[in-house]
């Protein structure tokens, strides 16, 4: 059943995209070792269901091509429509602005003040007062703009 | 002849905060996304609850029993199955089923085909095809007598099957096979 | 049904294993750590799905893992103590130009690791590093001595 395997591959791709998107980005552009394992765990479990018992080379190639096509379509759509891009990548969010925290953004994104401070330290900022604006970027990085003296 | 590269002037297209840092934040979208996230997680929790209860197969609510009015056959099966996942139909014979040291069991072809019967335990003495199914014969003298049919459904969908002792009433059942 | 329990158990088991494998300096994973992660992940995947490789089952397992991860993130935000258990805490390696010897030794860090992190930010010698902090991500942040 070629149709079934192709459908499974499409489902697996879309499901993982949704999953990764709603599980949420943790601050930090780099994945921590545990997030690596988690991504692998999620991917591998989906993979088990997508491949199921059809472990032929033909099936592998069919499904890889399907997933590649899905991805290609999605990246193409992303460049075509800013709305889809926003849906897939989210939007940058301000965490701290001119000495005031955006509390709903902090709780919504599950970011804490020490996450912001950790990013600030990497840039050599010593305390929270020195931060003018902190932005949670789409890739999960927190960028810090220093206050001008 | 070299053509000029296409260019576009740089404009202030990324939205600014307070008119001085270009961030392009879209808080309205994010609020809607948070609402969407909550919906997704609610749906996910519901799926898990369904799975734990067995509504998606392999659980308490998936188990079903069906018997004929003359008690010749009682069958335990799972009304929700999953593709390629092993499960078992257990057939219990009643007192009226044994005739002359044997018991005969008819199963419709859908058990073998769509539900993918892997093997019948114990090994039947004879098996005979006809009437759109298979009739197995087992040696039997005393009760209780049970036959297990190991399944591994190959096709998702809703499948009907019939099973019983030829000559008496049959049990009919509907099985939903999830992908 | 049992798969969900396996998935939740697998999540916490992986969390524990990765957490006790000490954090190595440098945010980048080495080749060896990659292999380790693939090995551990693969073994757990095989055990979680077991013989039920239907799409229904695997989807439920993925949802269960995602849900647990989100719940842990939520609890971390509410209880900072739990965050410290799961993510660790930032550790000061060098304070006002003085090494914290015990922390350095326990985290298996050498002054060279700190010097490398400093160089990445254009600090030429260790003497110029006022503070060095081992972040939860494994990165080392350095703060330059202020010029007088």
Coordinates of C-alpha atoms in Angstrom, one line a residue:
Chain A
X1 CA 0.0 0.0 0.0
X2 CA 2.0 2.9 -1.3
X3 CA -0.7 5.4 -0.6
X4 CA -0.8 4.4 3.1
X5 CA 2.9 4.7 3.6
X6 CA 3.0 8.1 1.9
X7 CA 0.1 9.3 4.0
X8 CA 1.8 8.0 7.1
X9 CA 5.0 9.9 6.2
X10 CA 3.0 13.1 5.6
X11 CA 1.2 12.7 8.9
X12 CA 4.4 12.0 10.7
X13 CA 6.0 15.2 9.3
X14 CA 3.1 17.5 10.1
X15 CA 2.6 15.9 13.5
X16 CA 6.3 16.5 14.4
X17 CA 6.2 20.0 13.2
X18 CA 3.2 20.7 15.4
X19 CA 4.7 18.9 18.3
X20 CA 8.0 20.7 18.2
X21 CA 6.2 24.0 17.8
X22 CA 3.9 23.5 20.7
X23 CA 6.3 21.9 23.1
X24 CA 7.9 25.3 23.1
X25 CA 11.4 26.7 22.7
X26 CA 13.5 27.0 25.7
X27 CA 15.8 30.0 25.8
X28 CA 19.2 29.3 24.4
X29 CA 19.9 28.8 20.7
X30 CA 21.9 25.7 21.4
X31 CA 20.1 22.6 22.4
X32 CA 21.1 21.2 25.7
X33 CA 22.1 17.6 25.7
X34 CA 18.8 16.6 27.2
X35 CA 16.9 18.5 24.5
X36 CA 18.9 16.6 22.0
X37 CA 17.8 13.3 23.5
X38 CA 14.3 14.5 23.7
X39 CA 14.2 15.5 20.0
X40 CA 15.7 12.2 19.1
X41 CA 13.2 10.4 21.3
X42 CA 10.2 12.2 19.7
X43 CA 11.6 11.7 16.2
X44 CA 12.3 8.0 16.8
X45 CA 8.9 7.3 18.2
X46 CA 7.2 8.9 15.3
X47 CA 9.5 7.1 12.9
X48 CA 8.6 3.8 14.4
X49 CA 4.9 4.5 13.6
X50 CA 5.6 5.9 10.2
X51 CA 7.7 3.0 9.0
X52 CA 5.8 0.3 10.9
X53 CA 6.5 -3.1 9.3
X54 CA 7.4 -1.9 5.9
X55 CA 11.1 -2.1 6.1
X56 CA 11.8 -2.4 2.4
X57 CA 14.2 -0.1 0.6
X58 CA 11.4 1.0 -1.8
X59 CA 9.3 2.1 1.2
X60 CA 12.3 3.9 2.8
X61 CA 12.9 5.9 -0.4
X62 CA 9.2 6.6 -1.0
X63 CA 8.9 8.0 2.5
X64 CA 12.1 10.0 2.5
X65 CA 11.1 11.6 -0.8
X66 CA 7.6 12.3 0.7
X67 CA 9.1 14.0 3.8
X68 CA 11.6 15.9 1.7
X69 CA 8.8 17.2 -0.5
X70 CA 6.7 18.2 2.5
X71 CA 9.6 20.1 3.8
X72 CA 10.3 21.7 0.5
X73 CA 6.7 22.8 0.2
X74 CA 6.8 24.2 3.7
X75 CA 10.0 26.2 3.2
X76 CA 8.6 27.5 -0.1
X77 CA 5.4 28.6 1.5
X78 CA 7.3 30.2 4.2
X79 CA 9.1 32.5 1.8
X80 CA 5.9 33.2 -0.1
X81 CA 3.7 34.2 2.8
X82 CA 4.7 36.1 5.9
X83 CA 1.7 34.8 7.7
X84 CA 2.8 31.2 7.3
X85 CA 6.3 32.2 8.3
X86 CA 4.9 33.7 11.5
X87 CA 2.9 30.5 12.1
X88 CA 5.9 28.3 11.7
X89 CA 8.6 30.4 13.4
X90 CA 6.6 32.5 15.8
X91 CA 7.5 36.1 16.4
X92 CA 10.3 37.7 18.4
X93 CA 9.1 38.7 21.8
X94 CA 10.2 41.4 24.2
X95 CA 10.9 40.1 27.6
X96 CA 12.2 43.2 29.3
X97 CA 11.9 46.7 28.1
X98 CA 13.4 49.8 29.8
X99 CA 13.5 48.3 33.2
X100 CA 10.1 46.6 33.1
X101 CA 9.4 42.9 32.7
X102 CA 6.7 41.8 30.3
X103 CA 5.1 39.4 32.8
X104 CA 2.6 37.6 30.6
X105 CA 5.3 37.0 27.9
X106 CA 7.6 35.6 30.6
X107 CA 5.0 33.2 32.0
X108 CA 3.7 32.3 28.6
X109 CA 7.1 31.4 27.2
X110 CA 8.2 29.9 30.5
X111 CA 11.3 32.1 30.7
X112 CA 12.7 33.1 34.0
X113 CA 14.7 36.1 35.0
X114 CA 17.8 33.9 35.4
X115 CA 17.5 32.8 31.8
X116 CA 17.7 36.4 30.8
X117 CA 20.6 37.0 33.1
X118 CA 22.4 33.9 31.8
X119 CA 22.3 35.4 28.3
X120 CA 23.3 38.8 29.6
X121 CA 26.4 37.3 31.3
X122 CA 27.5 35.7 28.1
X123 CA 27.6 39.2 26.6
X124 CA 29.5 40.4 29.7
X125 CA 26.6 42.2 31.3
X126 CA 26.9 42.1 35.0
X127 CA 23.5 42.9 36.3
X128 CA 19.9 43.2 35.2
X129 CA 19.9 46.9 35.6
X130 CA 22.4 47.2 32.8
X131 CA 19.9 45.7 30.3
X132 CA 17.9 48.0 28.2
X133 CA 15.9 45.5 26.2
X134 CA 15.9 41.7 26.2
X135 CA 14.3 40.0 23.2
X136 CA 13.4 36.3 22.9
X137 CA 14.3 35.6 19.3
X138 CA 12.6 33.2 17.0
X139 CA 15.5 30.7 17.3
X140 CA 15.2 30.7 21.1
X141 CA 18.1 33.0 21.7
X142 CA 17.7 35.9 24.1
X143 CA 19.4 38.9 22.7
X144 CA 20.4 41.6 25.1
X145 CA 20.7 45.3 24.3
X146 CA 22.8 47.1 26.9
X147 CA 21.6 50.3 28.4
X148 CA 23.5 53.3 27.2
X149 CA 25.2 55.2 29.9
Chain B
X1 CA 27.0 41.3 -21.6
X2 CA 26.6 41.2 -17.8
X3 CA 23.2 42.1 -16.5
X4 CA 22.9 44.3 -13.4
X5 CA 21.8 42.4 -10.2
X6 CA 18.3 43.1 -9.2
X7 CA 18.1 45.5 -6.2
X8 CA 15.6 47.0 -3.9
X9 CA 16.2 49.9 -1.5
X10 CA 16.5 49.1 2.2
X11 CA 13.5 50.4 4.0
X12 CA 12.3 50.3 7.5
X13 CA 10.2 47.1 7.1
X14 CA 10.9 45.5 10.5
X15 CA 8.6 46.9 13.1
X16 CA 10.2 48.9 15.8
X17 CA 9.6 49.1 19.5
X18 CA 9.2 52.6 20.8
X19 CA 10.5 53.7 17.4
X20 CA 14.0 52.8 18.2
X21 CA 14.8 49.0 18.3
X22 CA 13.8 47.0 15.3
X23 CA 12.3 43.8 16.8
X24 CA 9.3 43.0 14.7
X25 CA 7.3 41.7 17.7
X26 CA 3.8 40.7 17.1
X27 CA 2.2 40.4 20.5
X28 CA -1.3 40.0 19.1
X29 CA -0.2 37.0 17.1
X30 CA 1.5 35.5 20.1
X31 CA -1.6 35.9 22.3
X32 CA -3.6 34.0 19.6
X33 CA -0.9 31.4 19.5
X34 CA -1.0 30.8 23.2
X35 CA -4.7 30.3 23.0
X36 CA -4.1 27.8 20.1
X37 CA -1.4 26.1 22.2
X38 CA -3.9 25.6 25.0
X39 CA -6.4 24.1 22.6
X40 CA -3.8 21.8 21.2
X41 CA -2.7 20.6 24.6
X42 CA -6.3 20.0 25.7
X43 CA -6.8 17.9 22.6
X44 CA -3.6 16.0 23.3
X45 CA -4.6 15.3 26.9
X46 CA -8.0 14.1 25.7
X47 CA -6.2 11.8 23.2
X48 CA -4.1 10.4 26.0
X49 CA -7.1 9.9 28.3
X50 CA -8.9 8.0 25.4
X51 CA -5.8 5.9 25.0
X52 CA -5.5 5.1 28.7
X53 CA -9.2 4.1 28.8
X54 CA -8.7 2.0 25.7
X55 CA -10.8 3.9 23.3
X56 CA -7.9 3.8 20.9
X57 CA -7.5 0.1 21.3
X58 CA -5.5 -2.1 23.7
X59 CA -7.3 -1.1 26.9
X60 CA -10.3 -1.6 29.1
X61 CA -12.9 -0.1 26.9
X62 CA -11.6 -1.9 23.8
X63 CA -12.5 -5.3 25.2
X64 CA -15.7 -6.8 24.2
X65 CA -17.6 -10.1 24.6
X66 CA -20.3 -11.5 22.4
X67 CA -22.2 -14.8 22.7
X68 CA -24.9 -16.7 20.9
X69 CA -28.3 -17.1 22.6
X70 CA -27.8 -20.9 22.8
X71 CA -24.5 -20.4 24.6
X72 CA -22.7 -22.6 22.0
X73 CA -20.0 -20.0 21.5
X74 CA -18.8 -17.2 23.7
X75 CA -16.2 -14.9 22.1
X76 CA -13.8 -12.4 23.7
X77 CA -12.4 -9.9 21.2
X78 CA -11.3 -6.3 21.0
X79 CA -13.7 -4.0 19.2
X80 CA -10.9 -1.6 18.5
X81 CA -7.7 -2.9 17.0
X82 CA -4.5 -1.3 15.7
X83 CA -2.8 -2.1 12.4
X84 CA 0.0 -4.6 12.7
X85 CA -0.5 -5.0 16.4
X86 CA -1.0 -8.4 17.8
X87 CA -4.3 -9.3 19.6
X88 CA -6.3 -12.4 20.3
X89 CA -9.8 -13.6 19.8
X90 CA -10.7 -16.2 22.4
X91 CA -13.6 -18.5 21.6
X92 CA -15.2 -20.5 24.4
X93 CA -17.4 -23.4 23.4
X94 CA -20.5 -24.2 25.3
X95 CA -22.0 -27.6 26.0
X96 CA -24.0 -27.7 22.8
X97 CA -20.9 -27.3 20.6
X98 CA -19.2 -30.7 21.0
X99 CA -20.5 -33.5 18.8
X100 CA -18.9 -36.9 18.7
X101 CA -15.5 -36.0 20.1
X102 CA -15.1 -32.9 17.9
X103 CA -15.9 -29.3 17.7
X104 CA -16.2 -27.4 14.5
X105 CA -15.6 -23.7 14.2
X106 CA -16.5 -21.5 11.2
X107 CA -14.7 -18.2 10.8
X108 CA -15.5 -15.8 8.0
X109 CA -12.9 -14.9 5.5
X110 CA -12.5 -11.3 6.9
X111 CA -10.8 -12.8 10.0
X112 CA -8.0 -14.3 7.8
X113 CA -7.8 -11.4 5.4
X114 CA -8.5 -8.0 6.9
X115 CA -7.9 -9.0 10.5
X116 CA -4.8 -11.0 9.5
X117 CA -5.2 -14.3 11.5
X118 CA -1.7 -15.4 12.2
X119 CA -2.3 -18.8 13.8
X120 CA -5.0 -20.8 15.5
X121 CA -4.2 -22.4 18.9
X122 CA -4.5 -25.3 19.3
X123 CA -3.6 -26.6 15.8
X124 CA -6.9 -27.6 14.1
X125 CA -7.2 -31.3 13.1
X126 CA -8.6 -30.3 9.7
X127 CA -9.4 -27.0 8.0
X128 CA -11.9 -26.7 5.2
X129 CA -12.7 -23.8 3.0
X130 CA -16.2 -22.8 1.8
X131 CA -19.1 -20.4 2.5
X132 CA -16.8 -17.5 2.3
X133 CA -14.6 -18.6 5.2
X134 CA -12.8 -21.4 6.9
X135 CA -14.2 -24.2 9.0
X136 CA -11.7 -25.7 11.5
X137 CA -12.2 -29.0 13.3
X138 CA -10.7 -29.7 16.7
X139 CA -10.7 -32.8 18.8
X140 CA -12.7 -32.1 22.0
X141 CA -14.4 -34.2 24.7
X142 CA -14.7 -32.2 27.8
X143 CA -15.5 -28.6 28.8
X144 CA -14.2 -25.9 29.2
X145 CA -12.8 -25.8 25.7
X146 CA -11.1 -22.7 24.2
X147 CA -9.6 -21.8 20.9
X148 CA -7.4 -18.7 20.5
X149 CA -7.0 -16.9 17.2
X150 CA -4.0 -14.6 17.1
X151 CA -4.6 -11.5 14.9
X152 CA -2.5 -8.9 13.4
X153 CA -4.8 -6.6 11.4
X154 CA -3.3 -5.5 8.1
X155 CA -5.8 -2.9 6.9
X156 CA -7.2 0.1 8.8
X157 CA -11.0 0.5 8.5
X158 CA -14.2 -1.1 9.9
X159 CA -14.4 -4.8 9.4
X160 CA -17.2 -7.2 10.1
X161 CA -16.7 -10.8 10.9
X162 CA -18.8 -13.9 11.7
X163 CA -17.8 -16.9 13.8
X164 CA -19.5 -19.8 15.3
X165 CA -20.4 -23.5 15.2
X166 CA -21.8 -24.5 11.8
X167 CA -25.4 -25.5 12.0
X168 CA -26.2 -23.3 15.0
X169 CA -26.3 -19.6 15.6
X170 CA -23.3 -17.4 14.6
X171 CA -21.8 -14.5 16.5
X172 CA -21.3 -11.3 14.5
X173 CA -19.0 -8.6 15.4
X174 CA -17.7 -5.3 14.1
X175 CA -14.0 -4.4 14.6
X176 CA -12.6 -0.9 14.0
X177 CA -8.9 -1.1 13.0
X178 CA -7.0 2.1 13.6
X179 CA -3.9 2.9 11.5
Chain C
X1 CA -2.1 2.2 27.2
X2 CA 1.1 0.7 28.7
X3 CA 3.1 2.6 26.0
X4 CA 2.2 5.9 27.7
X5 CA 3.6 4.7 30.9
X6 CA 6.7 3.4 29.1
X7 CA 7.1 6.8 27.4
X8 CA 6.8 8.7 30.7
X9 CA 9.2 6.4 32.4
X10 CA 11.6 6.7 29.4
X11 CA 11.5 10.5 29.6
X12 CA 12.4 10.6 33.2
X13 CA 15.1 7.9 32.8
X14 CA 16.7 9.8 30.0
X15 CA 16.5 13.0 32.0
X16 CA 18.2 11.5 34.9
X17 CA 20.9 9.8 32.8
X18 CA 21.7 12.9 30.8
X19 CA 21.7 15.0 34.0
X20 CA 24.2 12.9 35.9
X21 CA 26.6 12.6 33.0
X22 CA 28.5 15.7 34.0
X23 CA 28.2 18.9 32.0
X24 CA 31.2 19.3 29.8
X25 CA 32.7 22.7 29.2
X26 CA 31.7 24.2 25.9
X27 CA 28.1 24.3 24.7
X28 CA 28.9 22.2 21.6
X29 CA 28.4 18.5 21.9
X30 CA 31.4 16.4 21.0
X31 CA 31.2 13.5 18.6
X32 CA 31.3 11.0 21.5
X33 CA 28.3 12.7 23.2
X34 CA 26.4 12.5 20.0
X35 CA 26.9 8.8 19.7
X36 CA 26.0 8.4 23.3
X37 CA 22.7 10.3 22.8
X38 CA 21.8 8.3 19.8
X39 CA 22.5 5.1 21.5
X40 CA 20.5 5.9 24.6
X41 CA 17.7 7.4 22.6
X42 CA 17.5 4.5 20.2
X43 CA 17.4 1.9 23.0
X44 CA 14.6 3.7 24.8
X45 CA 12.6 4.1 21.6
X46 CA 12.8 0.4 20.8
X47 CA 11.6 -0.4 24.3
X48 CA 8.9 2.2 24.4
X49 CA 7.2 1.2 21.2
X50 CA 7.9 -2.5 21.8
X51 CA 5.8 -4.7 19.4
X52 CA 3.0 -2.1 18.8
X53 CA 4.2 -0.2 15.9
X54 CA 0.9 1.3 14.8
X55 CA 0.6 5.0 14.1
X56 CA -2.0 5.3 16.9
X57 CA 0.4 3.9 19.5
X58 CA 3.4 6.0 18.4
X59 CA 1.4 9.2 18.2
X60 CA 0.1 8.6 21.7
X61 CA 3.7 8.0 23.0
X62 CA 5.0 11.2 21.3
X63 CA 2.1 13.2 22.8
X64 CA 2.8 11.7 26.3
X65 CA 6.5 12.7 26.0
X66 CA 5.6 16.2 24.8
X67 CA 3.1 16.6 27.6
X68 CA 5.6 15.5 30.3
X69 CA 8.2 17.9 28.9
X70 CA 5.8 20.8 29.0
X71 CA 4.7 19.9 32.5
X72 CA 8.3 19.8 33.7
X73 CA 8.8 23.2 32.1
X74 CA 5.8 24.6 33.8
X75 CA 6.8 23.2 37.2
X76 CA 10.3 24.6 36.7
X77 CA 8.9 28.0 36.2
X78 CA 6.8 27.7 39.4
X79 CA 9.4 26.0 41.6
X80 CA 12.9 27.3 41.1
X81 CA 14.2 24.5 43.2
X82 CA 13.0 22.0 40.7
X83 CA 14.7 24.0 38.0
X84 CA 18.0 23.6 39.8
X85 CA 17.5 19.9 40.0
X86 CA 16.6 19.5 36.3
X87 CA 18.9 22.1 34.7
X88 CA 21.5 22.7 37.3
X89 CA 22.6 26.1 38.6
X90 CA 25.1 28.5 37.2
X91 CA 28.5 28.1 38.9
X92 CA 31.1 30.8 39.6
X93 CA 34.5 29.5 38.5
X94 CA 36.5 32.6 39.0
X95 CA 35.6 35.4 41.3
X96 CA 37.4 38.8 41.3
X97 CA 40.4 37.2 39.6
X98 CA 40.6 34.3 42.0
X99 CA 39.9 30.7 40.9
X100 CA 37.3 28.7 42.9
X101 CA 39.4 25.6 43.1
X102 CA 36.8 23.2 44.5
X103 CA 34.2 24.1 41.8
X104 CA 36.8 23.8 39.1
X105 CA 37.9 20.4 40.2
X106 CA 34.4 19.0 40.7
X107 CA 33.3 20.2 37.3
X108 CA 36.5 18.8 35.8
X109 CA 37.4 22.2 34.3
X110 CA 40.8 23.4 33.5
X111 CA 41.9 27.1 33.5
X112 CA 42.5 26.6 29.7
X113 CA 38.8 26.0 29.2
X114 CA 38.1 29.4 30.8
X115 CA 40.9 31.0 28.8
X116 CA 39.4 29.6 25.6
X117 CA 36.0 31.1 26.5
X118 CA 37.7 34.4 27.2
X119 CA 39.6 34.4 23.9
X120 CA 36.3 33.9 22.1
X121 CA 35.3 37.2 23.4
X122 CA 38.6 38.9 22.7
X123 CA 40.1 38.6 26.2
X124 CA 43.8 37.9 25.7
X125 CA 44.9 36.6 29.0
X126 CA 43.4 35.0 32.1
X127 CA 44.4 37.9 34.2
X128 CA 41.9 40.0 32.4
X129 CA 39.1 37.8 33.4
X130 CA 37.3 39.1 36.5
X131 CA 34.5 36.7 36.7
X132 CA 34.0 33.4 34.9
X133 CA 30.6 31.6 35.2
X134 CA 29.8 28.1 34.0
X135 CA 26.2 28.5 32.7
X136 CA 23.5 25.9 32.8
X137 CA 23.9 25.4 29.1
X138 CA 27.5 24.4 29.6
X139 CA 28.7 27.7 28.1
X140 CA 31.3 29.7 30.1
X141 CA 30.6 33.4 30.3
X142 CA 33.4 35.7 31.2
X143 CA 33.4 39.2 32.4
X144 CA 36.4 41.4 31.7
X145 CA 38.3 43.2 34.5
X146 CA 37.4 46.8 34.3
X147 CA 40.2 49.0 33.4
X148 CA 41.2 51.5 35.9

